[in-house]
Amino acid sequence: MSESRHAGGLEIGQDLRFQRRMWAIQRIGWAVMALSILAALLGLFGGAGPLSVAVVGKEEAPISVEQYYRFLRYGAPTTLRVHVDAPPGTGGEVCVWIDREYLESVQVQSVTPEPARVEAGSGRLTYVFDAEIEPGQPTAFTFTLQPEKLGAIGGWVGLEGGPSVRVEQFVYP
């Protein structure tokens, strides 16, 4: 319903119901923009932020994955840092495995330090490192990965003959 109003000798049409709807739509738009900025600051779109960086496993546990990103970009490299405190008597070798469920979603670009060999097993790849780890002196292995699947990805990382931890991530386009 449009009304006319005179202002300075001009006749100006106005529709108050339409104007109120536009104000409501603008306020909703402002709220969406504010929530998007907040989500970005919290790390929900990748990068740094308190919700983006995760740690699984305890520091004193035989295996843990530290500071990996929960939210990734498709095709952008990321790292998975695996801390290992192997039990005594490992014979100078440390065997870290990653299950195929996870490896089907990412491409391993590099591993640091370089493993002595990689063994394919049932449902997983085992990275064998030549490293004598003394109890209480953990070491870390860094896997540089590139996501190749969109959406939720996840899998297990474990120590041969020991415990394992689950890594879960979300890949944005």
Short mmCIF file of C-alpha atoms in Angstrom, two decimals:
data_model
loop_
_atom_site.label_atom_id
_atom_site.label_comp_id
_atom_site.label_asym_id
_atom_site.label_seq_id
_atom_site.Cartn_x
_atom_site.Cartn_y
_atom_site.Cartn_z
CA MET A 1 0.00 0.00 0.00
CA SER A 2 1.63 3.19 -1.20
CA GLU A 3 1.02 6.60 0.29
CA SER A 4 1.95 10.00 -1.05
CA ARG A 5 3.60 12.66 0.97
CA HIS A 6 4.50 16.25 0.13
CA ALA A 7 8.00 17.44 0.90
CA GLY A 8 9.16 20.84 -0.26
CA GLY A 9 6.57 21.03 -2.99
CA LEU A 10 7.35 17.50 -4.31
CA GLU A 11 5.03 14.57 -4.08
CA ILE A 12 7.00 11.52 -2.84
CA GLY A 13 5.52 8.02 -2.86
CA GLN A 14 6.28 5.76 0.09
CA ASP A 15 5.36 2.20 1.01
CA LEU A 16 5.92 1.70 4.75
CA ARG A 17 5.21 -2.05 4.69
CA PHE A 18 7.82 -2.55 1.96
CA GLN A 19 10.29 -0.33 3.83
CA ARG A 20 9.87 -2.36 7.05
CA ARG A 21 10.51 -5.60 5.14
CA MET A 22 13.67 -4.11 3.64
CA TRP A 23 14.90 -3.04 7.07
CA ALA A 24 14.30 -6.59 8.38
CA ILE A 25 16.21 -8.08 5.43
CA GLN A 26 19.10 -5.65 6.01
CA ARG A 27 19.30 -6.60 9.69
CA ILE A 28 19.37 -10.29 8.78
CA GLY A 29 22.16 -9.55 6.30
CA TRP A 30 24.15 -7.71 8.97
CA ALA A 31 23.73 -10.65 11.36
CA VAL A 32 24.91 -13.13 8.69
CA MET A 33 27.96 -10.97 7.94
CA ALA A 34 28.80 -10.65 11.65
CA LEU A 35 28.47 -14.42 12.16
CA SER A 36 30.67 -15.07 9.12
CA ILE A 37 33.38 -12.78 10.47
CA LEU A 38 33.16 -14.44 13.90
CA ALA A 39 33.40 -17.91 12.32
CA ALA A 40 36.48 -16.84 10.33
CA LEU A 41 38.15 -15.43 13.46
CA LEU A 42 37.46 -18.70 15.29
CA GLY A 43 39.10 -20.64 12.45
CA LEU A 44 36.07 -22.38 10.95
CA PHE A 45 37.13 -21.54 7.39
CA GLY A 46 40.69 -22.82 7.76
CA GLY A 47 43.83 -21.07 8.87
CA ALA A 48 44.54 -20.15 12.45
CA GLY A 49 41.95 -19.91 15.15
CA PRO A 50 41.02 -21.62 18.40
CA LEU A 51 38.56 -24.00 16.72
CA SER A 52 40.85 -24.81 13.79
CA VAL A 53 43.88 -26.28 15.53
CA ALA A 54 43.46 -29.65 17.24
CA VAL A 55 45.50 -32.12 19.26
CA VAL A 56 44.63 -35.79 19.72
CA GLY A 57 46.22 -38.00 22.32
CA LYS A 58 48.02 -36.93 25.45
CA GLU A 59 51.55 -35.59 25.47
CA GLU A 60 52.73 -38.39 27.76
CA ALA A 61 51.00 -41.10 25.67
CA PRO A 62 53.04 -43.33 23.35
CA ILE A 63 51.52 -41.53 20.33
CA SER A 64 49.78 -38.22 19.76
CA VAL A 65 49.07 -35.90 16.86
CA GLU A 66 49.70 -32.26 17.67
CA GLN A 67 48.52 -29.04 16.13
CA TYR A 68 46.86 -30.35 13.02
CA TYR A 69 44.20 -28.29 11.27
CA ARG A 70 40.57 -29.45 11.50
CA PHE A 71 39.50 -27.27 8.57
CA LEU A 72 41.42 -27.45 5.29
CA ARG A 73 41.21 -26.11 1.77
CA TYR A 74 41.02 -28.56 -1.12
CA GLY A 75 44.44 -28.91 -2.75
CA ALA A 76 46.24 -26.74 -0.15
CA PRO A 77 49.12 -28.48 1.67
CA THR A 78 48.86 -29.13 5.39
CA THR A 79 50.94 -30.96 7.97
CA LEU A 80 50.24 -33.75 10.42
CA ARG A 81 52.83 -33.86 13.20
CA VAL A 82 52.98 -37.22 14.96
CA HIS A 83 54.69 -37.38 18.37
CA VAL A 84 56.00 -40.78 19.38
CA ASP A 85 57.32 -41.98 22.73
CA ALA A 86 58.05 -45.57 21.81
CA PRO A 87 58.31 -48.25 24.46
CA PRO A 88 61.80 -49.61 25.20
CA GLY A 89 63.01 -52.49 23.07
CA THR A 90 61.85 -51.29 19.67
CA GLY A 91 65.18 -52.35 18.17
CA GLY A 92 66.11 -48.99 16.64
CA GLU A 93 62.98 -48.87 14.50
CA VAL A 94 59.83 -46.87 15.02
CA CYS A 95 56.81 -47.93 12.96
CA VAL A 96 54.01 -45.39 12.51
CA TRP A 97 50.97 -46.45 10.49
CA ILE A 98 48.19 -44.48 8.82
CA ASP A 99 45.02 -46.26 7.75
CA ARG A 100 43.87 -46.35 4.13
CA GLU A 101 40.58 -44.59 4.95
CA TYR A 102 42.57 -41.43 5.63
CA LEU A 103 45.16 -41.98 2.89
CA GLU A 104 42.41 -42.28 0.26
CA SER A 105 41.40 -38.68 1.10
CA VAL A 106 44.86 -37.11 1.08
CA GLN A 107 48.08 -37.38 -0.89
CA VAL A 108 51.29 -37.67 1.13
CA GLN A 109 53.70 -35.07 -0.29
CA SER A 110 56.62 -35.71 2.05
CA VAL A 111 57.60 -37.23 5.37
CA THR A 112 60.23 -35.68 7.66
CA PRO A 113 62.49 -37.33 8.63
CA GLU A 114 62.39 -39.62 5.65
CA PRO A 115 61.35 -43.17 6.55
CA ALA A 116 63.73 -46.07 5.92
CA ARG A 117 60.88 -47.85 4.14
CA VAL A 118 57.12 -47.90 3.71
CA GLU A 119 55.23 -51.16 4.07
CA ALA A 120 51.74 -51.85 2.80
CA GLY A 121 49.60 -53.85 5.18
CA SER A 122 45.98 -54.79 5.45
CA GLY A 123 44.13 -51.50 5.41
CA ARG A 124 47.12 -49.28 6.20
CA LEU A 125 50.58 -48.06 5.27
CA THR A 126 53.36 -48.40 7.82
CA TYR A 127 56.22 -45.90 7.79
CA VAL A 128 59.35 -47.45 9.30
CA PHE A 129 61.87 -44.97 10.73
CA ASP A 130 65.40 -45.76 11.89
CA ALA A 131 65.35 -44.06 15.27
CA GLU A 132 66.28 -45.25 18.71
CA ILE A 133 63.92 -43.46 21.08
CA GLU A 134 64.80 -43.43 24.72
CA PRO A 135 61.84 -43.60 27.12
CA GLY A 136 60.77 -40.12 28.19
CA GLN A 137 62.42 -38.57 25.11
CA PRO A 138 59.72 -38.37 22.46
CA THR A 139 60.40 -37.66 18.83
CA ALA A 140 58.18 -36.28 16.08
CA PHE A 141 57.51 -37.16 12.48
CA THR A 142 55.92 -34.63 10.13
CA PHE A 143 53.69 -35.71 7.26
CA THR A 144 53.03 -33.04 4.62
CA LEU A 145 49.66 -33.81 3.05
CA GLN A 146 47.41 -32.44 0.32
CA PRO A 147 43.64 -33.03 0.62
CA GLU A 148 42.10 -34.69 -2.44
CA LYS A 149 38.52 -35.09 -1.27
CA LEU A 150 35.92 -32.52 -0.22
CA GLY A 151 33.90 -32.76 2.98
CA ALA A 152 34.60 -34.73 6.12
CA ILE A 153 37.71 -36.90 6.11
CA GLY A 154 39.25 -38.89 8.91
CA GLY A 155 41.23 -41.94 9.85
CA TRP A 156 43.52 -43.54 12.35
CA VAL A 157 47.22 -42.98 13.04
CA GLY A 158 48.97 -45.48 15.26
CA LEU A 159 52.13 -47.00 16.56
CA GLU A 160 52.85 -50.54 15.39
CA GLY A 161 51.97 -52.84 18.28
CA GLY A 162 50.72 -49.87 20.30
CA PRO A 163 47.88 -47.41 20.62
CA SER A 164 46.28 -45.31 17.89
CA VAL A 165 44.48 -41.96 17.67
CA ARG A 166 41.74 -40.72 15.34
CA VAL A 167 42.25 -37.63 13.16
CA GLU A 168 39.15 -35.87 11.79
CA GLN A 169 39.16 -32.94 9.37
CA PHE A 170 36.83 -31.05 7.05
CA VAL A 171 37.92 -29.96 3.58
CA TYR A 172 36.40 -26.85 2.00
CA PRO A 173 36.44 -26.27 -1.78
#
